[in-house]
């Protein structure tokens, strides 16, 4: 008795198309979530960058002895420090237009800034470089 073995190797075209369709559906479902998460993380990093920028400029104003002007508008921050301008662009943050002054005692006026966040405006407080300690 002789047996015939089917020597077919690989996958049929229909099997490959089914697998590709399943992968496309899974990628479509998870792709939006991944993009949203990456955007949210980028926003958090940029907010931290703004906090660090105010802290660094507070030290500069305090130790160099001259005030620093700062303008937030759209996705940029323009810093005027000793008649020199620097512009910083942000990818995710959109600022409410406002001008800030960092005085030589490192205080920032006004002490809050607004960012367009998920179709709403969020307000953030600028932390001062030096904390005020009250004696008890």
Coordinates of C-alpha atoms in Angstrom, one line a residue:
X1 CA 0.0 0.0 0.0
X2 CA 1.4 3.3 -1.0
X3 CA 0.6 6.6 0.7
X4 CA 0.6 9.9 -1.0
X5 CA 1.8 12.8 1.0
X6 CA 0.7 16.3 0.1
X7 CA 4.0 18.2 -0.3
X8 CA 2.3 21.6 -0.1
X9 CA 4.4 24.1 1.8
X10 CA 3.5 27.6 2.9
X11 CA 0.2 29.3 3.3
X12 CA -2.6 29.8 0.8
X13 CA -3.4 33.3 -0.4
X14 CA -6.7 33.3 1.5
X15 CA -5.0 32.4 4.8
X16 CA -2.6 35.3 4.3
X17 CA -5.4 37.7 3.5
X18 CA -7.3 36.6 6.6
X19 CA -4.3 37.2 8.8
X20 CA -3.6 40.6 7.2
X21 CA -7.2 41.6 7.8
X22 CA -7.1 40.6 11.5
X23 CA -3.8 42.5 11.9
X24 CA -5.2 45.6 10.2
X25 CA -8.2 45.6 12.6
X26 CA -6.0 45.2 15.7
X27 CA -3.7 48.0 14.5
X28 CA -6.6 50.2 13.8
X29 CA -8.0 49.7 17.3
X30 CA -4.7 50.2 19.1
X31 CA -3.1 52.8 16.9
X32 CA -5.3 55.6 18.1
X33 CA -4.7 54.8 21.7
X34 CA -0.9 54.7 21.3
X35 CA -1.0 58.0 19.5
X36 CA -3.2 59.6 22.2
X37 CA -0.9 58.3 25.0
X38 CA 2.3 59.5 23.2
X39 CA 0.7 63.0 22.8
X40 CA -0.3 63.1 26.4
X41 CA 3.2 62.1 27.6
X42 CA 4.7 64.7 25.3
X43 CA 2.4 67.3 26.8
X44 CA 3.5 66.3 30.3
X45 CA 7.2 66.6 29.4
X46 CA 6.6 70.0 27.8
X47 CA 4.8 71.2 31.0
X48 CA 7.8 70.1 33.0
X49 CA 10.0 71.9 30.6
X50 CA 8.1 75.1 31.2
X51 CA 8.4 74.7 35.0
X52 CA 12.1 74.2 34.7
X53 CA 12.4 77.2 32.4
X54 CA 10.8 79.5 34.9
X55 CA 13.0 78.1 37.7
X56 CA 16.2 78.6 35.6
X57 CA 15.2 82.1 34.6
X58 CA 14.4 82.9 38.2
X59 CA 17.9 82.0 39.2
X60 CA 19.3 84.0 36.2
X61 CA 17.4 87.1 37.2
X62 CA 18.4 86.7 40.9
X63 CA 22.1 86.1 40.4
X64 CA 22.7 88.4 37.4
X65 CA 20.8 91.3 38.9
X66 CA 18.5 92.2 36.0
X67 CA 14.9 91.4 35.3
X68 CA 13.9 89.0 32.5
X69 CA 10.8 89.5 30.2
X70 CA 9.0 86.5 28.8
X71 CA 6.1 86.3 26.3
X72 CA 3.9 83.2 25.9
X73 CA 1.9 83.1 22.7
X74 CA 0.5 80.2 20.7
X75 CA 3.1 77.4 20.8
X76 CA 6.1 79.6 21.5
X77 CA 7.8 81.3 24.5
X78 CA 10.0 84.3 23.7
X79 CA 12.5 85.2 26.3
X80 CA 14.1 88.7 26.4
X81 CA 17.2 88.5 28.7
X82 CA 19.5 91.5 28.8
X83 CA 18.3 92.8 25.4
X84 CA 18.9 89.3 23.9
X85 CA 15.9 87.3 22.5
X86 CA 15.5 83.5 22.6
X87 CA 12.5 81.6 21.2
X88 CA 11.4 78.2 22.3
X89 CA 8.8 76.3 20.3
X90 CA 6.6 73.6 21.7
X91 CA 5.0 70.7 19.9
X92 CA 1.9 70.0 22.0
X93 CA 1.3 73.1 24.2
X94 CA -0.8 76.1 23.1
X95 CA -0.4 79.0 25.5
X96 CA -2.9 81.8 26.2
X97 CA -1.1 85.0 25.2
X98 CA 0.5 86.8 28.2
X99 CA 3.6 88.7 29.1
X100 CA 5.6 87.8 32.3
X101 CA 8.3 89.6 34.2
X102 CA 10.8 87.8 36.3
X103 CA 12.2 90.3 38.8
X104 CA 15.7 90.3 40.4
X105 CA 14.2 88.7 43.6
X106 CA 13.1 85.8 41.2
X107 CA 9.4 86.5 41.6
X108 CA 7.3 86.0 38.5
X109 CA 4.4 88.4 37.7
X110 CA 1.8 87.2 36.9
X111 CA 2.3 83.9 38.7
X112 CA -0.1 81.7 36.6
X113 CA -0.1 80.7 32.9
X114 CA -2.9 79.1 30.9
X115 CA -2.6 76.3 28.4
X116 CA -5.2 74.9 26.0
X117 CA -5.5 71.3 27.1
X118 CA -8.0 68.8 25.6
X119 CA -10.3 71.6 24.3
X120 CA -10.4 73.3 27.7
X121 CA -8.1 76.0 29.2
X122 CA -6.0 74.8 32.1
X123 CA -4.3 77.2 34.5
X124 CA -1.0 76.4 36.1
X125 CA 0.8 78.2 38.9
X126 CA 4.4 79.2 38.5
X127 CA 6.4 77.9 41.5
X128 CA 8.8 80.5 42.9
X129 CA 12.5 79.7 43.1
X130 CA 12.8 80.6 46.8
X131 CA 10.1 79.5 49.2
X132 CA 8.9 82.0 51.8
X133 CA 9.3 80.7 55.3
X134 CA 7.3 82.1 58.1
X135 CA 8.5 81.9 61.7
X136 CA 6.1 80.2 64.0

